PDB file of C-alpha atoms in Angstrom:
ATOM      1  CA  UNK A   1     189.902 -48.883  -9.212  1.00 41.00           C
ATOM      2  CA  UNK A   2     187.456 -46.113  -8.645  1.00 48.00           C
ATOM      3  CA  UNK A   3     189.566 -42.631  -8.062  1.00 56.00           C
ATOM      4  CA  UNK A   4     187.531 -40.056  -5.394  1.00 61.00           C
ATOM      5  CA  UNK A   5     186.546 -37.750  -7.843  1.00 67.00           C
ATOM      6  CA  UNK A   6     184.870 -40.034 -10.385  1.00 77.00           C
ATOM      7  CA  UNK A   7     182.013 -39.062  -8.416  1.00 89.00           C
ATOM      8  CA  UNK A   8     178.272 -39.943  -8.773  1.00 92.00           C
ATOM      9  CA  UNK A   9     177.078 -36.813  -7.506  1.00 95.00           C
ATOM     10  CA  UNK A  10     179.154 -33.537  -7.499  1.00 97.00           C
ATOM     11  CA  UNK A  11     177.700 -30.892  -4.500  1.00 97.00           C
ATOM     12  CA  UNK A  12     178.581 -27.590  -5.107  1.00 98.00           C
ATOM     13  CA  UNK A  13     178.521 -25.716  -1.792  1.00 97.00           C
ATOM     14  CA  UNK A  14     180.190 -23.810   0.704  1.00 97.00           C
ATOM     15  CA  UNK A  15     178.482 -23.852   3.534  1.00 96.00           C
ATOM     16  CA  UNK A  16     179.615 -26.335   5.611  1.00 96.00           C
ATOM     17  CA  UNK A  17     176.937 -27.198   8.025  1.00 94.00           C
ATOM     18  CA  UNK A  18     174.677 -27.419   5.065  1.00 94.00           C
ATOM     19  CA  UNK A  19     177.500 -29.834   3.235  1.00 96.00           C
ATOM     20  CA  UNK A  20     177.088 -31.874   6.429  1.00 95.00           C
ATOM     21  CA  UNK A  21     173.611 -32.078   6.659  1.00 93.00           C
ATOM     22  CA  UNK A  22     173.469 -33.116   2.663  1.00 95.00           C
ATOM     23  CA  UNK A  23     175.815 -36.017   3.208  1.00 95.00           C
ATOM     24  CA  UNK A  24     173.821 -36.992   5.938  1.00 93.00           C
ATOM     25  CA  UNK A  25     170.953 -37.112   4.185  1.00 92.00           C
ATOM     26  CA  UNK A  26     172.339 -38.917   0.838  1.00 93.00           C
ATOM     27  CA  UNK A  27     173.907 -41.498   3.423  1.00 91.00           C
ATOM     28  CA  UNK A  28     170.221 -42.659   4.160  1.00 88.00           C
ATOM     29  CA  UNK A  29     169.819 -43.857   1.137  1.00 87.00           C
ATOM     30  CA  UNK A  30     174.017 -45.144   0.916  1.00 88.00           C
ATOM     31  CA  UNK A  31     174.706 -42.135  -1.641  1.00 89.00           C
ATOM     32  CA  UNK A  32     177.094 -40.253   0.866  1.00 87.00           C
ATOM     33  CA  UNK A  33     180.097 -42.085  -0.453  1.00 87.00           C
ATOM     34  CA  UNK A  34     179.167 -41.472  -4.185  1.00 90.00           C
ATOM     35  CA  UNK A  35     179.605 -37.178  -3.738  1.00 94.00           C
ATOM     36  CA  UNK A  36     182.196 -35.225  -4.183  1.00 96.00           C
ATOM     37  CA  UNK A  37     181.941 -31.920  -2.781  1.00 97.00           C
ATOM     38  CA  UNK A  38     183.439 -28.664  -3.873  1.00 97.00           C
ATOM     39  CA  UNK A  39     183.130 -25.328  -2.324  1.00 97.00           C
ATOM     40  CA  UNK A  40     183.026 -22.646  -4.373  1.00 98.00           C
ATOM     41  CA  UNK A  41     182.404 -22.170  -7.765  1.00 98.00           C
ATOM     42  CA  UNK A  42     185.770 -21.920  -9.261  1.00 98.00           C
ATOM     43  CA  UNK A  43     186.618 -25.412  -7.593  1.00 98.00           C
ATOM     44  CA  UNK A  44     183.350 -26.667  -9.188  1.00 98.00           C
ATOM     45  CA  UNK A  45     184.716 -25.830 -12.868  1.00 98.00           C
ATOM     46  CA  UNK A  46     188.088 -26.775 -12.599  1.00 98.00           C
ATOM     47  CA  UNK A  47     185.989 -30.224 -11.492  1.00 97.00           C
ATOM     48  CA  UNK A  48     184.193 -31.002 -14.289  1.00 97.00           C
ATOM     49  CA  UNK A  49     186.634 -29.312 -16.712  1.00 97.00           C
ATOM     50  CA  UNK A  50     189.285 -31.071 -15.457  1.00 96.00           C
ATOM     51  CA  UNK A  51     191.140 -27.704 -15.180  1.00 97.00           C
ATOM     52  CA  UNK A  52     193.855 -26.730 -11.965  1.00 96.00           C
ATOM     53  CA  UNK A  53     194.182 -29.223  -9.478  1.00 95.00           C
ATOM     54  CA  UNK A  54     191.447 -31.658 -11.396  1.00 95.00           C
ATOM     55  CA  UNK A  55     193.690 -31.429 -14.397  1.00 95.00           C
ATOM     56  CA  UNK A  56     194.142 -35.522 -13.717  1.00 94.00           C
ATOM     57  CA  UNK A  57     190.200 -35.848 -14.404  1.00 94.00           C
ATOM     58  CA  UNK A  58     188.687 -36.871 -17.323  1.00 94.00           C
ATOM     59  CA  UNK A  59     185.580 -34.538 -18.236  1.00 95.00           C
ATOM     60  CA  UNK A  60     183.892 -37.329 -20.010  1.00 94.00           C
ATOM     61  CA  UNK A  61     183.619 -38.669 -16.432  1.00 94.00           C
ATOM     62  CA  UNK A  62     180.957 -36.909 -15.621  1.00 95.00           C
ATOM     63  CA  UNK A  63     178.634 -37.257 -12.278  1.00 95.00           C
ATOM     64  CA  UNK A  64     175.021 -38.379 -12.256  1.00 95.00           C
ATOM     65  CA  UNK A  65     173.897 -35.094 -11.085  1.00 97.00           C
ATOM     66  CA  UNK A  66     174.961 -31.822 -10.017  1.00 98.00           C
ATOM     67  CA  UNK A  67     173.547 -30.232  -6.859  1.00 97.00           C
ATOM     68  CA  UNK A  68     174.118 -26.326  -7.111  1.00 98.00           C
ATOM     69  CA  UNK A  69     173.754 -23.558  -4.733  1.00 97.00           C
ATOM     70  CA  UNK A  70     173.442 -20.316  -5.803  1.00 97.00           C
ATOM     71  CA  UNK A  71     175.125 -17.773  -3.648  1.00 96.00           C
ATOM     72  CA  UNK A  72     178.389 -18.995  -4.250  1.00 97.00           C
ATOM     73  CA  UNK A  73     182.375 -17.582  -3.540  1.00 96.00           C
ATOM     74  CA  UNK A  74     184.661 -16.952  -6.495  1.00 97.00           C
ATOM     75  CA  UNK A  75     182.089 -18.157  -9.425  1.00 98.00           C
ATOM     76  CA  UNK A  76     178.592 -17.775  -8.532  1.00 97.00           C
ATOM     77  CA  UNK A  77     175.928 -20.723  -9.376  1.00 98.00           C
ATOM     78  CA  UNK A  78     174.500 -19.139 -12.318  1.00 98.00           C
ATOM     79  CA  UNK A  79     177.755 -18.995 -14.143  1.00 98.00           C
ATOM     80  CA  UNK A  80     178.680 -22.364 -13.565  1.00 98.00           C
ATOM     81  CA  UNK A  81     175.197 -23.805 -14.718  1.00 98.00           C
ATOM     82  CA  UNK A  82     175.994 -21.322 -17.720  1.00 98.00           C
ATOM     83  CA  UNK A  83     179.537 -22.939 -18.468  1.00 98.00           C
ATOM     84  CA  UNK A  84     177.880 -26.545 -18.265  1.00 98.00           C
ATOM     85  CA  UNK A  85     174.900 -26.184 -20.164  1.00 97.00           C
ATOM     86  CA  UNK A  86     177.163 -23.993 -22.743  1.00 97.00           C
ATOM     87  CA  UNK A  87     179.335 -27.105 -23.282  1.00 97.00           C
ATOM     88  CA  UNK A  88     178.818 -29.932 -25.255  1.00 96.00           C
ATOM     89  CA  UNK A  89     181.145 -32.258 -23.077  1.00 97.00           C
ATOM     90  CA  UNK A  90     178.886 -31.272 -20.162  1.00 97.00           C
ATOM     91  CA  UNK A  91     175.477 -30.435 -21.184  1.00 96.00           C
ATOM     92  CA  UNK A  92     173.538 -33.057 -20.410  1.00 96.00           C
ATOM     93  CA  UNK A  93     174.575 -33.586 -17.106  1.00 97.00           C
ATOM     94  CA  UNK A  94     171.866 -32.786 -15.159  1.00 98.00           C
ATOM     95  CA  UNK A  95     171.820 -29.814 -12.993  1.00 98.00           C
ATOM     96  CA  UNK A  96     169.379 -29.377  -9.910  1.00 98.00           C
ATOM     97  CA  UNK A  97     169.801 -25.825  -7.762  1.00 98.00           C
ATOM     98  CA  UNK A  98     169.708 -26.933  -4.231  1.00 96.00           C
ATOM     99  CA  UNK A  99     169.693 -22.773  -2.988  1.00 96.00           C
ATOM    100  CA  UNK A 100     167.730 -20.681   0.006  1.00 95.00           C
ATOM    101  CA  UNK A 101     166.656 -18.544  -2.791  1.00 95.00           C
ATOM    102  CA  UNK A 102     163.049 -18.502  -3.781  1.00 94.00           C
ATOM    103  CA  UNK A 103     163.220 -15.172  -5.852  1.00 95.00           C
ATOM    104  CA  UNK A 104     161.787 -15.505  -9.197  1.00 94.00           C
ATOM    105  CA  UNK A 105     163.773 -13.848 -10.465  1.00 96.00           C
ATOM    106  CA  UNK A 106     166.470 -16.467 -10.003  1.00 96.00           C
ATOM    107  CA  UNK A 107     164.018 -19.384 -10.608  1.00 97.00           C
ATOM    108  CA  UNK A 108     163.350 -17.826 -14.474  1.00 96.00           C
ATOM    109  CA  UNK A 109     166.826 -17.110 -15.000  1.00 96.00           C
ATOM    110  CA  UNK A 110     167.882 -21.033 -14.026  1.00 97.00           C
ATOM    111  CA  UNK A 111     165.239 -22.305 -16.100  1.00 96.00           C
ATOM    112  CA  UNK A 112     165.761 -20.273 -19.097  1.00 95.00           C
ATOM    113  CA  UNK A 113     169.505 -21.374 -18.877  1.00 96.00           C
ATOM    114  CA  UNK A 114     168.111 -24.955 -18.718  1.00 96.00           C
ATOM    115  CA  UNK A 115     168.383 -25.947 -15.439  1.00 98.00           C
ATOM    116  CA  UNK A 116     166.809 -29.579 -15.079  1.00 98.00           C
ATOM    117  CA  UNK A 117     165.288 -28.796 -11.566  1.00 98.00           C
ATOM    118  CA  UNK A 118     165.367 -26.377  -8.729  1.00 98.00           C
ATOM    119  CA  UNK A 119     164.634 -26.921  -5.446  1.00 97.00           C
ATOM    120  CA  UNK A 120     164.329 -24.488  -2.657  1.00 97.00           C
ATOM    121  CA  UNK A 121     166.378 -25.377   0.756  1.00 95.00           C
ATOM    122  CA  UNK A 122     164.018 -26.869   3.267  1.00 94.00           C
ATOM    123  CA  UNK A 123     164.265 -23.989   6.505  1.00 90.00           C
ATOM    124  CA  UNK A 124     163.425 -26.892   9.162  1.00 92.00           C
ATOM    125  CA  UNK A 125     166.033 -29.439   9.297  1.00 89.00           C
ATOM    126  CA  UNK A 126     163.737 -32.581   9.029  1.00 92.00           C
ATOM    127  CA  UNK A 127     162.249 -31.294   5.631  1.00 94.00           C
ATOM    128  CA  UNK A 128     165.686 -30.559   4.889  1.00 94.00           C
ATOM    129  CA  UNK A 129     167.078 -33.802   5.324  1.00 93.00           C
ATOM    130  CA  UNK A 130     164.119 -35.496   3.431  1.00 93.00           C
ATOM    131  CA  UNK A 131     163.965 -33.461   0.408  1.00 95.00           C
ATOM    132  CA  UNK A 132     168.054 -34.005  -0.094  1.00 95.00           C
ATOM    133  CA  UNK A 133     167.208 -37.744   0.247  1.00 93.00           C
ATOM    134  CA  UNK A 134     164.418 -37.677  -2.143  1.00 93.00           C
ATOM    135  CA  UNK A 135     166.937 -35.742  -4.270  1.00 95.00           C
ATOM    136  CA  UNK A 136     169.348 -38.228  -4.453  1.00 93.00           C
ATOM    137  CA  UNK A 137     166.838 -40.686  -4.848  1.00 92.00           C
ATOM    138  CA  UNK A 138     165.393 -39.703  -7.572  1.00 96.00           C
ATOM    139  CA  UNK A 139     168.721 -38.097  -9.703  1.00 96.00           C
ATOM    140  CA  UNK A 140     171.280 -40.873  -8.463  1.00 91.00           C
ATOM    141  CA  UNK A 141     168.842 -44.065  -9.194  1.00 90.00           C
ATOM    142  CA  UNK A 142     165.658 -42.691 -11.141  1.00 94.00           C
ATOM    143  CA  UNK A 143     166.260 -40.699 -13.395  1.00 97.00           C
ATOM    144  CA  UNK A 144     168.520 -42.483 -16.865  1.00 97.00           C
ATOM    145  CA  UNK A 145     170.833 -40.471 -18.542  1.00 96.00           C
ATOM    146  CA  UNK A 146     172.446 -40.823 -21.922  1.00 94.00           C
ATOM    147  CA  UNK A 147     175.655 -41.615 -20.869  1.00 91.00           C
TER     148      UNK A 147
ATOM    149  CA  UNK B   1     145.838 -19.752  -2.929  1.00 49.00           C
ATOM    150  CA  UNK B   2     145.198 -22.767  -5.532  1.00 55.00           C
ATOM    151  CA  UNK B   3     143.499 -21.493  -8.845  1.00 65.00           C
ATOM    152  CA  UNK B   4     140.683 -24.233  -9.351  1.00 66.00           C
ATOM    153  CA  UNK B   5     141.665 -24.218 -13.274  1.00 74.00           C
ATOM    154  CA  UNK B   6     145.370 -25.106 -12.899  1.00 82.00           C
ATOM    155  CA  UNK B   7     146.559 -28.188 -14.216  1.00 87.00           C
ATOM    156  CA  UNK B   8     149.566 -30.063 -12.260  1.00 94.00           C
ATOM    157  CA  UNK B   9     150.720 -32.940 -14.535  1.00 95.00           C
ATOM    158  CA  UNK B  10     149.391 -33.110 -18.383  1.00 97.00           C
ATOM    159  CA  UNK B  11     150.432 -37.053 -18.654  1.00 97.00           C
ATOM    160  CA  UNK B  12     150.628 -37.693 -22.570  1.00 98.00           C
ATOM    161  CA  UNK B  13     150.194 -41.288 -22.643  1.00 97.00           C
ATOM    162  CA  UNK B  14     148.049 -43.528 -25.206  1.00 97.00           C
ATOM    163  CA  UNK B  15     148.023 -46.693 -23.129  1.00 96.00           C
ATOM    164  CA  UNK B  16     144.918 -46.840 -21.568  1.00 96.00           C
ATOM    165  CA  UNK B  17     146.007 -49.007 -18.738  1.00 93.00           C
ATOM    166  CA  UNK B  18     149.239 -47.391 -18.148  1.00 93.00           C
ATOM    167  CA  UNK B  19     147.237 -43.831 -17.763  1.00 95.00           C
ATOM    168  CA  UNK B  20     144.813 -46.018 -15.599  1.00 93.00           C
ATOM    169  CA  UNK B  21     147.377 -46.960 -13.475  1.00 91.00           C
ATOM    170  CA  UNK B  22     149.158 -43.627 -13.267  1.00 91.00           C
ATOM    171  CA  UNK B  23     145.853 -42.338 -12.087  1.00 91.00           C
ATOM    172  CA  UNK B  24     145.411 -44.720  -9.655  1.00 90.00           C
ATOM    173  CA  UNK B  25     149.400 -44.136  -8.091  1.00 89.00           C
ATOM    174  CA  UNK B  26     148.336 -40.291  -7.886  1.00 88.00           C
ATOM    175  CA  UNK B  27     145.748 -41.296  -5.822  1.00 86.00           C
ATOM    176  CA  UNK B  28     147.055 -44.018  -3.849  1.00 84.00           C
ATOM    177  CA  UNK B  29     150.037 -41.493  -2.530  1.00 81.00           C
ATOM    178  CA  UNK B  30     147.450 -39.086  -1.498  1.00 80.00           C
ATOM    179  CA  UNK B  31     148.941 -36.337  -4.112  1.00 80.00           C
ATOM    180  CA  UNK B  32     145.715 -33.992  -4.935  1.00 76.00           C
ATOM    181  CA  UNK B  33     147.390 -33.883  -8.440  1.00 86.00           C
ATOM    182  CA  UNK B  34     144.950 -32.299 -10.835  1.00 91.00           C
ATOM    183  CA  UNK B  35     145.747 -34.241 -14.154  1.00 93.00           C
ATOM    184  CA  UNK B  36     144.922 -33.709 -17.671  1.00 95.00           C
ATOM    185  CA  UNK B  37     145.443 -36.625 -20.419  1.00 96.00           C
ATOM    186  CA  UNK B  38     146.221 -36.282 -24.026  1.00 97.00           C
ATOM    187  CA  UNK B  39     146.198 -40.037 -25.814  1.00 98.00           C
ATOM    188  CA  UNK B  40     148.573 -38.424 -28.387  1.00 98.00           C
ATOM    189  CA  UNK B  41     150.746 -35.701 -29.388  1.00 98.00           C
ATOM    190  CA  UNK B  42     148.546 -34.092 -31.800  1.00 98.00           C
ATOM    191  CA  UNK B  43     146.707 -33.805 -28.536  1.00 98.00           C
ATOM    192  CA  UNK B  44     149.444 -32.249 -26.259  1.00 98.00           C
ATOM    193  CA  UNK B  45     150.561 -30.016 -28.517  1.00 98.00           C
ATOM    194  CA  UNK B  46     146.873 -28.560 -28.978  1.00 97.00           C
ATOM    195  CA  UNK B  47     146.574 -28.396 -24.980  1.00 97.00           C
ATOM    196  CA  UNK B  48     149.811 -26.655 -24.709  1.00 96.00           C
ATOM    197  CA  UNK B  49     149.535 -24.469 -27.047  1.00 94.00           C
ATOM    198  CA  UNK B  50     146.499 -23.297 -26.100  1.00 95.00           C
ATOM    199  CA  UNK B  51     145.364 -20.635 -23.646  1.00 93.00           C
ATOM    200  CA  UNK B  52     144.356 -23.504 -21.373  1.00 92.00           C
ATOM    201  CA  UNK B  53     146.205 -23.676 -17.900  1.00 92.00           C
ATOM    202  CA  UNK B  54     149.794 -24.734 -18.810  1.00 94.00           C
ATOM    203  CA  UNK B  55     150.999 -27.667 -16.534  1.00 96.00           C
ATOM    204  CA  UNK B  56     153.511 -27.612 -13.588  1.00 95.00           C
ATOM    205  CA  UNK B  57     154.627 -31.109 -15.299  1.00 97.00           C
ATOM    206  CA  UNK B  58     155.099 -32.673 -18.333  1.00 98.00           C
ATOM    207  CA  UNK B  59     154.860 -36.568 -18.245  1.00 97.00           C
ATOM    208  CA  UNK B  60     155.202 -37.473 -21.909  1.00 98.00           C
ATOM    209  CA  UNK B  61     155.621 -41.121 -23.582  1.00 97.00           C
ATOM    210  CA  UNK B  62     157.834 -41.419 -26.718  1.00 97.00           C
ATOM    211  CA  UNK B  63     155.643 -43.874 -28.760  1.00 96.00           C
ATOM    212  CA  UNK B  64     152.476 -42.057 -29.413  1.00 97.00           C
ATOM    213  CA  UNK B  65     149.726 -41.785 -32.114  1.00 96.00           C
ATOM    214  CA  UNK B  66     149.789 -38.593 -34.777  1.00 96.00           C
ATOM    215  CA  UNK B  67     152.717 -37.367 -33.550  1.00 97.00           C
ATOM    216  CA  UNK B  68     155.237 -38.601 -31.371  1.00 97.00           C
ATOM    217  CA  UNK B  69     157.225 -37.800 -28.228  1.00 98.00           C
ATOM    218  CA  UNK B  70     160.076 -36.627 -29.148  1.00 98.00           C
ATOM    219  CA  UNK B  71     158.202 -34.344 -31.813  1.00 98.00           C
ATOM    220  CA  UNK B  72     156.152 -33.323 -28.749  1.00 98.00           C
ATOM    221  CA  UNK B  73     159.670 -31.928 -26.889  1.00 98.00           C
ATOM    222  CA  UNK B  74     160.938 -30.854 -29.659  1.00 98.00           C
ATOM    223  CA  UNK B  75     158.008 -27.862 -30.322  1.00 98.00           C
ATOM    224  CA  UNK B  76     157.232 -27.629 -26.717  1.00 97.00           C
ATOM    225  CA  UNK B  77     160.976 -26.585 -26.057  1.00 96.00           C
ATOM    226  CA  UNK B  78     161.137 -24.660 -29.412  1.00 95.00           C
ATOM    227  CA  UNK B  79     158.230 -22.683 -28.003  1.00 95.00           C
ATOM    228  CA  UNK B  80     158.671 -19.660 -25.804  1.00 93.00           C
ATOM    229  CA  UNK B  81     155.249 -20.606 -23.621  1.00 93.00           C
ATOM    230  CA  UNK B  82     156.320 -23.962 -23.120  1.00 95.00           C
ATOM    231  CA  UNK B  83     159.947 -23.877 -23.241  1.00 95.00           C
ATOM    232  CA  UNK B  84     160.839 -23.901 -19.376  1.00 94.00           C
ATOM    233  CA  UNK B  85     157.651 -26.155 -18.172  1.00 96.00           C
ATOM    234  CA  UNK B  86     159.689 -29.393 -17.023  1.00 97.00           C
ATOM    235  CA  UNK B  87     159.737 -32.587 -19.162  1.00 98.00           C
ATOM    236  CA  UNK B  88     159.946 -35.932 -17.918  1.00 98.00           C
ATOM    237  CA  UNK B  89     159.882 -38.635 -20.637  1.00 98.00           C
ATOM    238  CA  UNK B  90     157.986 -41.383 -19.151  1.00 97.00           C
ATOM    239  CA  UNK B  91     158.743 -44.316 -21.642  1.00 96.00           C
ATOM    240  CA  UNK B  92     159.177 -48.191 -21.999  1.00 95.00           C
ATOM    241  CA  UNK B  93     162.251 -47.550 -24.034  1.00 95.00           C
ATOM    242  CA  UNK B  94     165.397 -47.409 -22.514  1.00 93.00           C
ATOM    243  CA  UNK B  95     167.152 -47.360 -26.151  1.00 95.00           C
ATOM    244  CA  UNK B  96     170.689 -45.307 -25.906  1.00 96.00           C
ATOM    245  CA  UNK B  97     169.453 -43.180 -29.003  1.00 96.00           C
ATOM    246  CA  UNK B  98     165.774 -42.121 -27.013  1.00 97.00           C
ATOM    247  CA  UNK B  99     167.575 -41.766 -24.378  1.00 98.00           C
ATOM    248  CA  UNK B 100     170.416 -39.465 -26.058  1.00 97.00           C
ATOM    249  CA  UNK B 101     168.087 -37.840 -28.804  1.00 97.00           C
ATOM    250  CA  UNK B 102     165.676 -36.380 -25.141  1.00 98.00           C
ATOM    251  CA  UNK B 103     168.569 -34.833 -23.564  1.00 97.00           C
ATOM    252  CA  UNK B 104     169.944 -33.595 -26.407  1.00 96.00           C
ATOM    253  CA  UNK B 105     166.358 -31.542 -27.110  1.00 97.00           C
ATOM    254  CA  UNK B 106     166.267 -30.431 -23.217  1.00 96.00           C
ATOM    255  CA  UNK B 107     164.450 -32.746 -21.435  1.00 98.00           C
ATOM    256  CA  UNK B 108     164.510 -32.526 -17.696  1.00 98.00           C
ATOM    257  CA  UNK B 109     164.718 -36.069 -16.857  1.00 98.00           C
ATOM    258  CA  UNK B 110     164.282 -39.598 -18.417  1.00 98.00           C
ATOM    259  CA  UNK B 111     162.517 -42.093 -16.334  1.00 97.00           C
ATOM    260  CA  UNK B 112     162.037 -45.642 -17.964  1.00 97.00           C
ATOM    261  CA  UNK B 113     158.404 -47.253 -17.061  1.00 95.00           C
ATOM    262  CA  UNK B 114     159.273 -49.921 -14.770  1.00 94.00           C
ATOM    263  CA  UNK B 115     157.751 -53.577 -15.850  1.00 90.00           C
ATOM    264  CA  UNK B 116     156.285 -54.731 -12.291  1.00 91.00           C
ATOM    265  CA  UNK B 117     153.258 -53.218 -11.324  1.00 88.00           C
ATOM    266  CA  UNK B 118     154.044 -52.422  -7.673  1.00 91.00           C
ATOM    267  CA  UNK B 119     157.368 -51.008  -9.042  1.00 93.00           C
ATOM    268  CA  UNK B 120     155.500 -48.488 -11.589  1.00 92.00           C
ATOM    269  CA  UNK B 121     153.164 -47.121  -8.891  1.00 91.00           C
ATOM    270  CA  UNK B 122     156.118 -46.161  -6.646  1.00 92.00           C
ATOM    271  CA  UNK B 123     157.869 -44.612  -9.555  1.00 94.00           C
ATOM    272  CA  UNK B 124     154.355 -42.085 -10.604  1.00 94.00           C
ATOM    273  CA  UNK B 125     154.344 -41.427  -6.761  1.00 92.00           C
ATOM    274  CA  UNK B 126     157.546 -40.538  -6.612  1.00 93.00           C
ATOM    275  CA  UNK B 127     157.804 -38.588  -9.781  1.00 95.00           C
ATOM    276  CA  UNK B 128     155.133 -36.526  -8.961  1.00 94.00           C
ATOM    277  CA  UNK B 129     155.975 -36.250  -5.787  1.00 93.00           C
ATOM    278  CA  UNK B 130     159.554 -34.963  -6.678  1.00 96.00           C
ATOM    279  CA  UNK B 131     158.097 -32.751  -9.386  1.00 96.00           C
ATOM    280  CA  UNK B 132     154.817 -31.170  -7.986  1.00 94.00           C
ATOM    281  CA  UNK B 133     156.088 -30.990  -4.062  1.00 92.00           C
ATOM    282  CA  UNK B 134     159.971 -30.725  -4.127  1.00 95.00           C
ATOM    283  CA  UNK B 135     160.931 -28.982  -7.592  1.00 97.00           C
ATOM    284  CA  UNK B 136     159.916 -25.206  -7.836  1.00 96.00           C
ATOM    285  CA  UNK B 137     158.431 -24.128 -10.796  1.00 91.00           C
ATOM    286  CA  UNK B 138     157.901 -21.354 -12.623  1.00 88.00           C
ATOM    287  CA  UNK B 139     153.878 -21.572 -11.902  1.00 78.00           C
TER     288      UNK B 139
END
């Protein structure tokens, strides 16, 4: 029996049009019921630390793919990408930025905490829709991971 | 503005019909990808160490002449020029230790070559699609 949170994809955002629009857009290609979404950034570590009101998870149950935004409440993006890229439970689990940011600042700091993509928030809500799609194309069914 | 000597994908690859192919898929999904080949990783390594233009994308095979793939991400992510350029191992091998022995040297992603024909093309389209188009880089 699958529980809800041994999810394929984990979305970490808290903007909730933009939530809606994701799912949306993973349902095209029948990912919608495979994500788990989480809304801040201390929600998205106590998820895949199993920590707080996860504490019934198992971290070695970990997604296919993390989709991260940036400008987060609580714990902003960079520090949870830091905590799962720190930890050998969790480091591999591949970790794409899904953020309205296009500073460079941002996109060198992701990188050089080894981010595994980063894509910039399509403005127009077609592109949007396609690029998540492509997203959870290519993370949920392309891409093979070591575990 | 696009700088006529930048390089999009350097695809290491020492199969002359699988770099044929990969070629061809480029083309076939209209991506102007501007691609640079290295038939093994004696070669990549040279390129990317270089001062030549470094790539937007790494596609790099794991069974190579000289030296081999996971050599190749090994250096390129031990080096600071190369270290954030994004890796995708591009490989027949879908052996749990390839597999686990990439990720554990910081590969971006792991995409196994598919068998069918028809099926490969659509995954080079789509990988350089997701990689030159949708992914930001650091270029």
């Amino acid at each position: 029996m699958t529980i809800l949170e041994d999810a394929e994809i984990l979305l970490v955002e808290d903007n909730p049009n933009d939530v809606e629009l994701t799912l949306r857009a993973l349902q095209k290609n029948n990912l919608a019921s495979k994500v788990y979404v989480v809304k801040d950034g201390a929600e998205a570590l106590d998820f895949i630390f199993a920590t707080g009101p996860f504490a019934h998870r198992k971290v070695e149950n970990l997604p296919k793919v993390i989709l991260l935004d940036l400008k987060l409440p609580k714990v902003d993006g960079i520090e949870v990408l830091k905590r799962v890229k720190n930890d050998d439970r969790t480091k591999h689990t591949p970790v794409v930025m899904l953020t309205s940011s296009q500073e460079q600042r941002d996109v060198l700091e992701t990188y050089s905490l080894g981010v595994n993509s980063y894509i910039v928030k399509p403005v127009e809500f077609g592109n949007f829709v396609r690029a998540v799609s492509e997203l959870g194309v290519y993370w949920g069914l392309l891409n093979k991971l070591p575990y | 503005m696009t700088d006529p000597e930048a390089v999009d994908i350097l695809l290491v690859e020492d199969n002359p019909n699988d770099a044929e192919l990969t070629q061809r898929a480029l083309k076939k999904a209209n991506l102007e990808a501007r691609l640079t080949i290295a038939r093994d990783g004696a070669e990549a390594l040279d390129y990317l160490l270089s001062d030549r233009p470094k790539p937007k994308v790494i596609f790099l095979d794991l069974k190579l002449p000289k030296i081999d793939g996971i050599e190749v991400l090994r250096r390129a992510r031990g080096d600071q020029r190369t270290r954030s350029i994004p890796i995708v191992v591009l490989t027949s091998s879908h052996e749990e230790r390839d597999i686990s022995e990439c990720y554990k040297l910081g590969v971006n992603s792991y995409v196994v070559k598919p068998v069918e024909f028809d099926k490969f093309y659509k995954a080079v389209a789509d990988l350089a699609t997701y990689w030159l188009v949708l992914n930001k880089s650091l270029l």
